[in-house]
GROMACS .gro file of C-alpha atoms in nm:
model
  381
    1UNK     CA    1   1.614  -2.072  -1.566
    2UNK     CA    2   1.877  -1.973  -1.800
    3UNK     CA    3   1.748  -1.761  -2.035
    4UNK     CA    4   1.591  -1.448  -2.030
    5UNK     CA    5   1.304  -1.277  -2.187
    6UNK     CA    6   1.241  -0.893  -2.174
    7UNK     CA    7   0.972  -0.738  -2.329
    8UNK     CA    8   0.892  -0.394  -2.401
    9UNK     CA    9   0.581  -0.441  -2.214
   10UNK     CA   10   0.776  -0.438  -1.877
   11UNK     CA   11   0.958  -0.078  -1.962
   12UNK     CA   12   0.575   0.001  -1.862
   13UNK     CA   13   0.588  -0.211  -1.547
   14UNK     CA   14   0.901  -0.050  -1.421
   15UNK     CA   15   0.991   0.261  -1.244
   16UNK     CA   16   1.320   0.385  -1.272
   17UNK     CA   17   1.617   0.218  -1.166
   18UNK     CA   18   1.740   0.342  -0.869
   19UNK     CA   19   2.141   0.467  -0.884
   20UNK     CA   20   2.404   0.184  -0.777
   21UNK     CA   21   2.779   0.150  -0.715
   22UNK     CA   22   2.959  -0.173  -0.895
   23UNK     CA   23   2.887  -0.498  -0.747
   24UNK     CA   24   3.088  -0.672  -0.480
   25UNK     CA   25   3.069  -0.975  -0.330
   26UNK     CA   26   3.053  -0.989   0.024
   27UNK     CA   27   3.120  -1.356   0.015
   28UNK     CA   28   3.477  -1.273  -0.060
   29UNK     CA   29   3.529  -1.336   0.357
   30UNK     CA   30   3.467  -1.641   0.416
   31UNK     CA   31   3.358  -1.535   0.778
   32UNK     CA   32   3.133  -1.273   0.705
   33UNK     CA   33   2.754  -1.416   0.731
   34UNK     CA   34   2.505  -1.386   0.429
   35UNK     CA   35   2.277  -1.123   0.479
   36UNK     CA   36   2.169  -0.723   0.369
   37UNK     CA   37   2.397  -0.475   0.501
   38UNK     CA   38   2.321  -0.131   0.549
   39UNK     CA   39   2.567   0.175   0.635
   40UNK     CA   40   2.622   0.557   0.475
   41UNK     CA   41   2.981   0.721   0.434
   42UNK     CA   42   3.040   1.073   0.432
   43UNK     CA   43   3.330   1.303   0.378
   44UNK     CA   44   3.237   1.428   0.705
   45UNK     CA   45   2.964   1.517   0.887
   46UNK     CA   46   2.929   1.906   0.848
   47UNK     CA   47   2.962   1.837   0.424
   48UNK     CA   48   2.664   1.719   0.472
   49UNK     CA   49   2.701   1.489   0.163
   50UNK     CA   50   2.625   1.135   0.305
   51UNK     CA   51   2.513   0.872   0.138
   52UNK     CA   52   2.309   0.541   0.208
   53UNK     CA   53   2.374   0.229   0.095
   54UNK     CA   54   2.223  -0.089   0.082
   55UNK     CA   55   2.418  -0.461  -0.010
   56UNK     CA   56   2.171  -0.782  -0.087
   57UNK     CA   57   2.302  -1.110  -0.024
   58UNK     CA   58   2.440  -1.151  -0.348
   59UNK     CA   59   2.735  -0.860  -0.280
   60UNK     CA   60   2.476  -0.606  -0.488
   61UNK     CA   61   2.530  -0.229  -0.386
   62UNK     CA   62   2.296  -0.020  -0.426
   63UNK     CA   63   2.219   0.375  -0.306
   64UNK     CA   64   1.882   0.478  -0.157
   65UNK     CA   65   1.809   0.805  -0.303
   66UNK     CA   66   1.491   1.051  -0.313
   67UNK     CA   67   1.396   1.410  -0.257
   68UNK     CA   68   1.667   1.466   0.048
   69UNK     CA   69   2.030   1.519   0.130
   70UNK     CA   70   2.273   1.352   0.400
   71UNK     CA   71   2.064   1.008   0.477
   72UNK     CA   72   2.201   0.810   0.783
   73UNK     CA   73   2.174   0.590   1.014
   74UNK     CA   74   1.960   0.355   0.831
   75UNK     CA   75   1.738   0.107   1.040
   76UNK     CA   76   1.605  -0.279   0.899
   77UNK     CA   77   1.214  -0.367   0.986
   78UNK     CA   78   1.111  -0.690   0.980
   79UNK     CA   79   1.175  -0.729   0.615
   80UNK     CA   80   1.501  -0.578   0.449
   81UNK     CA   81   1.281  -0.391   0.238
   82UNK     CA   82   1.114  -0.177   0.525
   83UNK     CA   83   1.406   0.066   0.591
   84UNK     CA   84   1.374   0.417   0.825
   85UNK     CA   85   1.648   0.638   0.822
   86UNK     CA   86   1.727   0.989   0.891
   87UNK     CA   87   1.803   1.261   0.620
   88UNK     CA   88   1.696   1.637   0.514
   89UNK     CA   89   1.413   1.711   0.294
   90UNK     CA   90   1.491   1.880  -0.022
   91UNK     CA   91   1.224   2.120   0.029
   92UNK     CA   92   1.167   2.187   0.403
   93UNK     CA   93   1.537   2.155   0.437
   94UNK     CA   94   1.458   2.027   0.801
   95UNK     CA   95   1.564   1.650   0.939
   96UNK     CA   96   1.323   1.426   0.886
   97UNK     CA   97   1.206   1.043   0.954
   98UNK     CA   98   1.211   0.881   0.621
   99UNK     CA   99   1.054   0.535   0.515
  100UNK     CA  100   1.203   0.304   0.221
  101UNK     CA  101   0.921   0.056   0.157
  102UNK     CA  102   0.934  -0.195  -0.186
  103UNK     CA  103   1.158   0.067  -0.295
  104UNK     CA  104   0.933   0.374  -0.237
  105UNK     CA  105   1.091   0.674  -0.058
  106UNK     CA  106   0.805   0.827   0.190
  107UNK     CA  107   0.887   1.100   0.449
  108UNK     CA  108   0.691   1.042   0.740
  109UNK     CA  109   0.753   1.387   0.939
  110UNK     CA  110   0.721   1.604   0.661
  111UNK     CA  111   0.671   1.975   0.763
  112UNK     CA  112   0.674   1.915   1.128
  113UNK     CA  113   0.851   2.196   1.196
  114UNK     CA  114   1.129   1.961   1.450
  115UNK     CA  115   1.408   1.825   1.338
  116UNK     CA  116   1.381   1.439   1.373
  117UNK     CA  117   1.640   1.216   1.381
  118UNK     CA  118   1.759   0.891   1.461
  119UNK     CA  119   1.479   0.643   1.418
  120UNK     CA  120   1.493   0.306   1.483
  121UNK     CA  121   1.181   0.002   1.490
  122UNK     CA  122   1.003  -0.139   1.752
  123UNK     CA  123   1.045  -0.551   1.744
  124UNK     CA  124   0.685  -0.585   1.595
  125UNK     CA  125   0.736  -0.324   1.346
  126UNK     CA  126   0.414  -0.101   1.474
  127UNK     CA  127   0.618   0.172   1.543
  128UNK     CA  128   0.934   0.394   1.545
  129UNK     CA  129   1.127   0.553   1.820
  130UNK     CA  130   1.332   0.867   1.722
  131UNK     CA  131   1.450   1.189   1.846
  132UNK     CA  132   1.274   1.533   1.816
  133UNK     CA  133   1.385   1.893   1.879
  134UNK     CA  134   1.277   2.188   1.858
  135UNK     CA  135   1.497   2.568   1.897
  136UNK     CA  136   1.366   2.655   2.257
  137UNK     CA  137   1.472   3.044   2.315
  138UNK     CA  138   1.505   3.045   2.677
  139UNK     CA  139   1.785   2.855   2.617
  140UNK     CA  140   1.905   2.974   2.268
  141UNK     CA  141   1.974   2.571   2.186
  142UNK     CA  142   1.783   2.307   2.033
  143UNK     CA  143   1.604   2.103   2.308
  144UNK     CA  144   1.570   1.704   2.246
  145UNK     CA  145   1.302   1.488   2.342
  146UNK     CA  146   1.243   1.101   2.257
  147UNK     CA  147   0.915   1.085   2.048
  148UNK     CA  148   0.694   0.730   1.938
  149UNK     CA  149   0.552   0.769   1.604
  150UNK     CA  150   0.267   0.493   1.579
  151UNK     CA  151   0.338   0.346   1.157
  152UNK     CA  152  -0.105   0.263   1.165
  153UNK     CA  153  -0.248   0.609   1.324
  154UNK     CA  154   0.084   0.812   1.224
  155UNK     CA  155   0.057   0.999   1.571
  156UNK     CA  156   0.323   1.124   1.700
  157UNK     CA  157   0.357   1.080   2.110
  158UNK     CA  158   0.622   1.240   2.295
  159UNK     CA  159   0.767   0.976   2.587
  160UNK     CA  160   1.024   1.264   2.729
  161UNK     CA  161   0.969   1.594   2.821
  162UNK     CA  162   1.292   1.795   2.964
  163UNK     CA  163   1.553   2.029   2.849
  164UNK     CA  164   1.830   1.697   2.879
  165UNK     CA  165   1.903   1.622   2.545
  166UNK     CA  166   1.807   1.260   2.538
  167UNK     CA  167   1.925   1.085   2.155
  168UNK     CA  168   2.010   0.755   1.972
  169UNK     CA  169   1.667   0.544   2.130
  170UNK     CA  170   1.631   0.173   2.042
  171UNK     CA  171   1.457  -0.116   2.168
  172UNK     CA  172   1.523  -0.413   2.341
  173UNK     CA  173   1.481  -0.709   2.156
  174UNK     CA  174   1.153  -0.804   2.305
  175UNK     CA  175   1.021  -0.427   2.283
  176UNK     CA  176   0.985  -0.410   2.657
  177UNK     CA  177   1.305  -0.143   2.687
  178UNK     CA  178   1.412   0.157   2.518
  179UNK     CA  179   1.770   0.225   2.563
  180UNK     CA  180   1.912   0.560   2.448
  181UNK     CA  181   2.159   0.860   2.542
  182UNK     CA  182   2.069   1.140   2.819
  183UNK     CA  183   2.323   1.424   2.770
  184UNK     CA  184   2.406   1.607   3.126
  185UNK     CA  185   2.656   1.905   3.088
  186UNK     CA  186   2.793   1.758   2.749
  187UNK     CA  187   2.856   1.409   2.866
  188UNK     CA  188   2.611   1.114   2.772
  189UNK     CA  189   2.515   0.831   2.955
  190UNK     CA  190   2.347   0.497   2.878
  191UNK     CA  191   1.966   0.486   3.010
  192UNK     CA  192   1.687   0.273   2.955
  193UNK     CA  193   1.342   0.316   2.998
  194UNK     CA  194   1.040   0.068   3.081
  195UNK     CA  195   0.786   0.067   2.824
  196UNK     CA  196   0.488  -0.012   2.994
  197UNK     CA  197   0.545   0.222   3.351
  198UNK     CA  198   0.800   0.452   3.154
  199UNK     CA  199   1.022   0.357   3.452
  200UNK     CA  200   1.359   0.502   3.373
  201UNK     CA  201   1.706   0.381   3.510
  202UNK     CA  202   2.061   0.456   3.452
  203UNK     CA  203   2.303   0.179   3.292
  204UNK     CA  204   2.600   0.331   3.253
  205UNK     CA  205   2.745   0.681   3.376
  206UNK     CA  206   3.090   0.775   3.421
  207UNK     CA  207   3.250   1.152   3.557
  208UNK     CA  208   3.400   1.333   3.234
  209UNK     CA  209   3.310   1.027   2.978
  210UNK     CA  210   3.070   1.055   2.686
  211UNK     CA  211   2.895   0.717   2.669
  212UNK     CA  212   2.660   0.682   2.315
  213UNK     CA  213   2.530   0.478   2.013
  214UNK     CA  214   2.293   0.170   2.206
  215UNK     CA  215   2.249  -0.192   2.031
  216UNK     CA  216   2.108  -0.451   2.191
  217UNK     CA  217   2.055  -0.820   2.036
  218UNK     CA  218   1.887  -1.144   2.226
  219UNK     CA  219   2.146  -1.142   2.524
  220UNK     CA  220   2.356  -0.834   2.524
  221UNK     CA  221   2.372  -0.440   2.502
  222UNK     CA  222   2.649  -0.285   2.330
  223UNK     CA  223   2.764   0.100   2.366
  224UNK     CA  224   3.025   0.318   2.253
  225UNK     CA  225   3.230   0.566   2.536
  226UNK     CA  226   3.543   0.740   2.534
  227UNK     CA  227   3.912   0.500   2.699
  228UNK     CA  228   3.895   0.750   2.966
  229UNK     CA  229   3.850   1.123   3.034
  230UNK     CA  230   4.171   1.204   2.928
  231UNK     CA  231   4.178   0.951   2.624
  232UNK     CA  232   3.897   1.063   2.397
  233UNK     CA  233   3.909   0.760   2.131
  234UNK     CA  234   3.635   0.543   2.124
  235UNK     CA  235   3.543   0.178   2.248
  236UNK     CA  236   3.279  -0.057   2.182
  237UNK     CA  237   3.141  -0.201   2.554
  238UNK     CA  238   2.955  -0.489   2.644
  239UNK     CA  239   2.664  -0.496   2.878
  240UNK     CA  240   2.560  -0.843   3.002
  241UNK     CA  241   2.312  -0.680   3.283
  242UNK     CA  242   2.549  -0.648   3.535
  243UNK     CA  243   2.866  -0.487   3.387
  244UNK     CA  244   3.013  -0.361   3.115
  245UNK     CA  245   3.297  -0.501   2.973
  246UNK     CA  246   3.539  -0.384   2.610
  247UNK     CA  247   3.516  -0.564   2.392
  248UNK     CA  248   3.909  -0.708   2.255
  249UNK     CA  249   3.918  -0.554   1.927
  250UNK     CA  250   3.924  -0.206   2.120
  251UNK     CA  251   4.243  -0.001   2.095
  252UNK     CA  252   4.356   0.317   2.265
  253UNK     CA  253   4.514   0.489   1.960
  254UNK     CA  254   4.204   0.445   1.724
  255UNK     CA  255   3.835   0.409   1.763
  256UNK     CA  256   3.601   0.171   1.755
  257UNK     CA  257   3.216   0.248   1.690
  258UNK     CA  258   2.835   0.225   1.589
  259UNK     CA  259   2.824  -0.158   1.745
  260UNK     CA  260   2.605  -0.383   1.517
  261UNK     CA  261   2.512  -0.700   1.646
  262UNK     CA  262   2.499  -1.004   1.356
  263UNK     CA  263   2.417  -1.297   1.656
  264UNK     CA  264   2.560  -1.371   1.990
  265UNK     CA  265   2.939  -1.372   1.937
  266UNK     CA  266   2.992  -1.126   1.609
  267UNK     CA  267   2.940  -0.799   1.511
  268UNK     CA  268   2.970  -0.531   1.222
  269UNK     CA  269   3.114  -0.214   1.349
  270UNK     CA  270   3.347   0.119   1.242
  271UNK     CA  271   3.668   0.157   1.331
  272UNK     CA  272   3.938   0.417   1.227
  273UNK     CA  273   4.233   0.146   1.251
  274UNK     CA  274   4.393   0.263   0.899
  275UNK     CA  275   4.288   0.605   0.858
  276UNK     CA  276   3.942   0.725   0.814
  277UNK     CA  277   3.598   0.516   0.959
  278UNK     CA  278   3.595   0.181   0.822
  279UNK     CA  279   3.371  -0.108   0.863
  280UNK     CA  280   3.445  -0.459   1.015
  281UNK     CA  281   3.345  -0.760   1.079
  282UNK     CA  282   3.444  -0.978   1.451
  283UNK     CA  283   3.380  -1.346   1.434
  284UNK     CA  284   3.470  -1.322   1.766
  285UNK     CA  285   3.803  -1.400   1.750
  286UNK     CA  286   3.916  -1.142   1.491
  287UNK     CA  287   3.826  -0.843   1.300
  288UNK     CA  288   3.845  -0.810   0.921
  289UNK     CA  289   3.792  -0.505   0.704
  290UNK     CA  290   3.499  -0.586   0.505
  291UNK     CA  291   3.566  -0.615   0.145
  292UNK     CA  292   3.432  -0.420  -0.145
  293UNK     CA  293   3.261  -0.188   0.096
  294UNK     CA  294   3.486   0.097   0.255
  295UNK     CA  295   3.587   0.393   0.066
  296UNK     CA  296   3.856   0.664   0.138
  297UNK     CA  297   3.574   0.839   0.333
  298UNK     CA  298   3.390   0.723   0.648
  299UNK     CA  299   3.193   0.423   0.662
  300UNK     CA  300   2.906   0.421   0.956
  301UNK     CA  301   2.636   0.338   1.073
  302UNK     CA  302   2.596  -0.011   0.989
  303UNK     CA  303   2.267  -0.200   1.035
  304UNK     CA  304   2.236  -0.552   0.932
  305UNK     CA  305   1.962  -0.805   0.807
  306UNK     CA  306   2.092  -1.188   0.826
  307UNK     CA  307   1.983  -1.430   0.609
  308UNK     CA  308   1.837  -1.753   0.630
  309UNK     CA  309   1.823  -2.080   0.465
  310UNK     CA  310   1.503  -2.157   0.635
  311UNK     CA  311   1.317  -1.884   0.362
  312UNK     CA  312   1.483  -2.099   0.052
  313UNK     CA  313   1.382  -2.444   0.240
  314UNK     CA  314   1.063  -2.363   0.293
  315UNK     CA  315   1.038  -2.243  -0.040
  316UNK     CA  316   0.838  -1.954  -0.060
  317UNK     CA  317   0.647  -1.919  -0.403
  318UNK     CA  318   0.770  -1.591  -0.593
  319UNK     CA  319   0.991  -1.517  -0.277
  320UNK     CA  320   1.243  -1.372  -0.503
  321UNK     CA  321   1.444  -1.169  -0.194
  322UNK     CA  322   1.405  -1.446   0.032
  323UNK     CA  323   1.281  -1.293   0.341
  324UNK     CA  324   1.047  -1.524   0.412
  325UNK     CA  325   0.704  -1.410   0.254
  326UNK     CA  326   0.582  -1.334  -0.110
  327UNK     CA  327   0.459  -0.925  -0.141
  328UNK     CA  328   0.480  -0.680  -0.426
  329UNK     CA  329   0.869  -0.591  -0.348
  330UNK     CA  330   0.933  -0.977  -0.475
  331UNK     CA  331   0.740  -0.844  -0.830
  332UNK     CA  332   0.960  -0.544  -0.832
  333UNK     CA  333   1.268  -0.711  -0.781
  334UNK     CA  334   1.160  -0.962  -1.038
  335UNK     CA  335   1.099  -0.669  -1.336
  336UNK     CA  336   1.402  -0.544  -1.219
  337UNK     CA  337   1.579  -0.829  -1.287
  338UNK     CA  338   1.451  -0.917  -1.613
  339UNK     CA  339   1.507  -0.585  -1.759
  340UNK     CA  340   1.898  -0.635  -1.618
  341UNK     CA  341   1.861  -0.298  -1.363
  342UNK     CA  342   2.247  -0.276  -1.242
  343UNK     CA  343   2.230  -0.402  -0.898
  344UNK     CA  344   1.918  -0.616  -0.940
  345UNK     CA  345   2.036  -0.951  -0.922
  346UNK     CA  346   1.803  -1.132  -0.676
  347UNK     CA  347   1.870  -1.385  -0.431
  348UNK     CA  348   1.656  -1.677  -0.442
  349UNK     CA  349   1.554  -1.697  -0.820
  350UNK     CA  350   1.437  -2.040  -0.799
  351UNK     CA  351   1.161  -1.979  -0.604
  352UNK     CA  352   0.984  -1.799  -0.895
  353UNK     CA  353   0.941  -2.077  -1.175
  354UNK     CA  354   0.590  -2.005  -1.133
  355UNK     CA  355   0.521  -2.180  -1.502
  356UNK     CA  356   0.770  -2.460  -1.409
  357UNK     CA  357   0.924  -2.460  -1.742
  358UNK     CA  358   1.288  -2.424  -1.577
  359UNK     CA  359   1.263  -2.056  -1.765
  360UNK     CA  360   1.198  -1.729  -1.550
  361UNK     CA  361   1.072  -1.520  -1.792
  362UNK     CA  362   0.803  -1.250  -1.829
  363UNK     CA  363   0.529  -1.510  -1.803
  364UNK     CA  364   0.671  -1.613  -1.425
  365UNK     CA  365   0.671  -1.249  -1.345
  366UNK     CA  366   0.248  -1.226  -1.479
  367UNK     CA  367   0.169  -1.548  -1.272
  368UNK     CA  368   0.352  -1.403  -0.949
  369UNK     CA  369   0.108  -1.050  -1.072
  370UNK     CA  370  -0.180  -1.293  -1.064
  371UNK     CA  371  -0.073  -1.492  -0.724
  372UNK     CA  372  -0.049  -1.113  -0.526
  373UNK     CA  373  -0.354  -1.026  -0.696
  374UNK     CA  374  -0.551  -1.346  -0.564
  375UNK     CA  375  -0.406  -1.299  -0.249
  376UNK     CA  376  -0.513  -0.989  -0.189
  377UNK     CA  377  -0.876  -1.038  -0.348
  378UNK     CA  378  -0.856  -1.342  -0.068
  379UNK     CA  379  -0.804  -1.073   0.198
  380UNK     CA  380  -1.149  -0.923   0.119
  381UNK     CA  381  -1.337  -1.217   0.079
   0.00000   0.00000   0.00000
């Protein structure tokens, strides 16, 4: 498993590498979990020159690039290789919903005519919630709506209609619940809405305090409002479904933000404790700058994928990325690998000794060609 073959054949195989920063390990805190981590960092938000970037297991950076400017607010599927994330089109120069698939960039709004933002996935990954909007002249202001875009039909269905703006949408864990923001006379507030009677309620409201940014794992939401309405700086809350609590990382003379859930007890979030947006990680007990990650702009937007053993147990033939199933973004990452793409290194190598000759070599990566290939020939059988 050693040694390495690469042939010019696979320059053939191959598209181009996609840009990456110099590795880090993530491992260097011994607290933080194995996983993917997601985020984008900006100068600030009016440059609009943010960035998205994506960390494997194995501390890898890489950037997600493509035909747009300014991608955010990245969102994990049900694979770390199924991302959505907002950006602007190159061409259009409007906002639009993009896809990263197996490495393939697709815009899925493309010339709407709206600008669409903030998407995130349903549980089952059949579909994406985001928000729409439109310039409406009566009011000489964008108007924002919450919009469904089904990933099989590619329809688009519009699930509000008002002139609130209504932003940030994401489901409950078991898709039954979309939480988001409703703006009312520049202040936000947390509501969620039934997804089968479109039933909506209000979770959280307060007189003079902006309330934003909805996560939700198995047991809790999380939220973002201001200390108070004279105290502007941000705190992370936590919403067991009867009140909301901060959590004990918060501080009144920074802020804390963009709550990302890793499991019950710890989270990922942005905080400007020294100086610009950085990102952290809680155990919970403590918080601790992640390392290799944060830059002397602002780190946000964090979305995270955690690993598990259970994919490398079960040992998953040619599951090269380890997230629990063997598809054509395992043969990617293998060429990748084997032609030593910066960034590449995979995460569960030993799954693809598909010649068992304790060598992964070119000949692994044509028998995991021929496995996806029989599989799929299976599919029409």
């Amino acid at each position: 498993m050693k040694k390495k073959f690469i042939c010019t054949v696979l320059s053939a195989l191959i598209t181009s590498a996609m840009p990456g920063l110099n590795s880090h390990a993530i491992t260097e805190n011994a607290d933080m979990p194995k996983g993917w981590l997601l985020w984008h960092s900006y100068t600030s938000y009016s440059e609009k020159d943010s960035h998205l970037f994506l960390q494997n297991p194995n501390g890898n950076i890489s950037e997600i690039t493509g035909d747009f400017i300014h991608a955010m607010n990245g969102d994990f599927g049900n694979s770390p290789d199924k991302i959505v994330f907002m950006a602007i089109d190159e061409k259009s120069d409007e906002w639009d919903i993009f896809l990263y698939d197996n490495e393939e960039i697709t815009n899925l709004t493309q010339n709407s005519g709206y600008r669409n933002e903030d998407p995130k996935w349903s549980p089952d990954g059949t579909s994406i919630v985001f928000k729409r909007g439109y310039w409406n002249s009566d009011i000489s202001d964008f108007t924002y709506n919450l919009a469904l875009l089904d990933m099989n039909s590619m329809e688009v269905t519009m699930l509000t209609n008002d002139l609130y703006e209504e932003a940030m949408p994401c489901f409950s864990v078991d898709g039954k619940h979309i939480y988001y923001i409703k703006y009312n006379e520049g202040y936000g507030s947390i509501v969620c809405m039934n997804t089968d009677n479109g039933e909506i309620k209000t979770i959280f409201q307060e007189e003079n305090i902006n309330a934003y940014y909805p996560m939700t794992n198995d047991k809790y939401l999380y939220f973002t409002k201001w200390h108070s309405s004279e105290n502007h700086h941000d705190e992370i809350m936590v919403y067991d479904g009867n009140t909301a609590e901060s959590m004990i990382f918060n501080s009144e003379i920074y802020d804390c933000s963009d709550a990302c859930p890793v499991d019950e007890n710890s989270m990922i979030y942005s905080s400007t404790k020294n100086g610009n947006y950085s990102l952290y990680y809680f155990n919970g007990t403590e918080s601790i700058e992640i390392p290799g990650i944060n830059t002397d702009k602002n780190e946000l937007g964090a979305d995270f994928y955690l690993f598990s053993e259970e994919t490398i147990k079960n040992n998953v033939s040619g599951d090269i990325n380890a997230d629990g199933v063997f598809n054509l973004s395992d043969i990617v990452s293998m060429q990748r690998w084997l032609l030593d793409v910066p960034g590449a290194e995979p995460v569960a190598l030993e799954t693809c000794d598909l010649t068992d000759d304790d060598l992964l070599n070119v000949f692994d990566l044509i028998a995991m060609k021929r496995k996806l290939i029989k599989s799929a020939d299976s599919v029409f059988i």
